[in-house]
Short mmCIF file of C-alpha atoms in Angstrom, two decimals:
data_model
loop_
_atom_site.label_atom_id
_atom_site.label_comp_id
_atom_site.label_asym_id
_atom_site.label_seq_id
_atom_site.Cartn_x
_atom_site.Cartn_y
_atom_site.Cartn_z
CA MET J 2 212.01 -153.76 110.05
CA ALA J 3 212.26 -149.70 109.40
CA ALA J 4 213.23 -147.20 112.50
CA ASP J 5 212.00 -143.82 112.22
CA SER J 6 214.57 -140.95 113.07
CA SER J 7 214.01 -140.59 116.70
CA LYS J 8 214.22 -144.14 117.27
CA VAL J 9 217.20 -144.15 115.57
CA ALA J 10 218.79 -141.06 117.38
CA THR J 11 217.97 -142.63 120.84
CA ALA J 12 219.29 -146.51 119.72
CA LYS J 13 222.17 -144.62 118.37
CA GLN J 14 222.99 -142.47 122.02
CA VAL J 15 221.78 -146.25 123.70
CA PHE J 16 224.52 -148.39 121.58
CA ILE J 17 226.99 -145.91 122.45
CA LYS J 18 226.62 -145.99 125.90
CA GLY J 19 226.50 -149.76 125.32
CA GLN J 20 230.43 -149.83 123.78
CA LYS J 21 231.36 -147.22 127.29
CA ALA J 22 230.09 -149.66 128.98
CA TYR J 23 231.82 -152.66 127.09
CA ASP J 24 235.17 -150.96 126.71
CA GLU J 25 234.97 -149.89 130.77
CA GLY J 26 234.20 -154.14 131.65
CA HIS J 27 230.37 -153.47 132.34
CA PHE J 28 229.04 -156.46 130.00
CA GLU J 29 226.00 -156.70 131.92
CA GLU J 30 224.94 -153.57 131.44
CA ALA J 31 226.63 -152.81 128.21
CA LEU J 32 224.25 -156.28 126.84
CA GLY J 33 221.27 -154.83 128.40
CA LEU J 34 221.91 -151.30 126.22
CA PHE J 35 222.75 -153.17 123.25
CA ARG J 36 219.47 -155.19 123.80
CA GLN J 37 217.47 -151.76 124.25
CA ALA J 38 219.26 -150.62 120.68
CA TYR J 39 218.12 -153.36 118.83
CA LYS J 40 214.81 -153.34 120.50
CA LEU J 41 213.95 -149.77 119.34
CA THR J 42 215.83 -150.06 115.57
CA GLY J 43 215.95 -153.55 114.61
CA LEU J 44 219.20 -152.84 112.89
CA SER J 45 220.68 -156.33 112.14
CA ASP J 46 224.42 -155.54 113.25
CA ILE J 47 223.40 -154.85 116.67
CA LEU J 48 222.82 -158.66 117.09
CA TYR J 49 226.41 -159.31 116.64
CA ASN J 50 226.85 -156.77 119.69
CA ILE J 51 224.58 -158.67 121.55
CA ALA J 52 225.79 -162.12 120.56
CA THR J 53 229.19 -160.85 121.56
CA VAL J 54 228.47 -160.14 124.81
CA ALA J 55 226.44 -162.64 125.80
CA ASP J 56 229.43 -165.03 124.45
CA ARG J 57 231.61 -163.48 127.20
CA LEU J 58 229.21 -163.29 129.80
CA ARG J 59 228.77 -166.96 129.33
CA HIS J 60 224.83 -167.01 128.34
CA ASP J 61 225.59 -169.21 125.63
CA GLU J 62 221.93 -169.88 124.43
CA GLU J 63 221.59 -165.62 123.71
CA ALA J 64 224.17 -165.82 122.32
CA LEU J 65 224.08 -168.83 120.33
CA SER J 66 220.31 -167.06 118.95
CA ALA J 67 221.69 -163.72 118.42
CA TYR J 68 224.50 -165.27 116.24
CA GLU J 69 222.23 -167.41 114.09
CA ARG J 70 219.53 -164.33 113.53
CA TYR J 71 222.51 -162.36 112.62
CA LEU J 72 223.96 -164.31 109.64
CA GLU J 73 220.09 -165.08 108.66
CA GLU J 74 220.05 -161.44 108.31
CA VAL J 75 223.72 -160.99 107.28
CA PRO J 76 224.08 -163.91 105.17
CA GLU J 77 227.24 -162.30 103.30
CA ALA J 78 228.76 -161.25 106.61
CA LYS J 79 232.47 -160.32 106.55
CA ASP J 80 232.84 -162.17 109.66
CA LYS J 81 230.73 -165.14 108.15
CA GLU J 82 233.48 -167.34 109.12
CA HIS J 83 234.35 -166.23 112.44
CA VAL J 84 230.54 -166.59 113.87
CA GLU J 85 229.80 -169.96 111.93
CA GLY J 86 232.91 -170.77 114.30
CA ARG J 87 231.63 -169.45 117.34
CA ILE J 88 228.09 -171.15 116.72
CA ARG J 89 229.81 -174.59 116.28
CA ILE J 90 231.23 -173.65 119.56
CA LEU J 91 228.33 -172.44 121.48
CA GLU J 92 226.19 -175.77 119.86
CA SER J 93 228.89 -177.65 121.71
CA SER J 94 229.49 -176.17 125.11
CA ILE J 95 225.00 -176.30 124.98
CA GLN J 96 224.95 -179.64 124.33
CA ARG J 97 227.56 -180.74 127.04
CA GLU J 98 226.05 -178.58 129.59
CA LYS J 99 222.07 -180.40 128.66
CA LYS J 100 224.37 -183.95 129.12
CA SER J 101 225.69 -183.15 132.11
CA THR J 102 222.61 -181.88 134.01
CA SER J 103 220.66 -184.44 132.91
CA CYS J 104 223.31 -187.38 134.08
CA GLY J 105 223.75 -185.71 137.92
#
């Protein structure tokens, strides 16, 4: 997805605000800003930020989806091993949650 320069400039500002919110511990705000930056640009690297923040917030399904899309778009990512580990953990967590809600 090619983004025009004005969208990229806006996305960069939004992304910087997201990083600041993350650094200050405002994770819900950071997640919203990273989602917005991704929507503006479609840049794969932002998926990693979305996944990381969603993971931290225990939005397991969103984190899993973002990590999976990240690896689809960046198959040779430097952090591939780490991301694959998080995917396995999230899949396991989601399965446990589904079992506990279906049994309870």
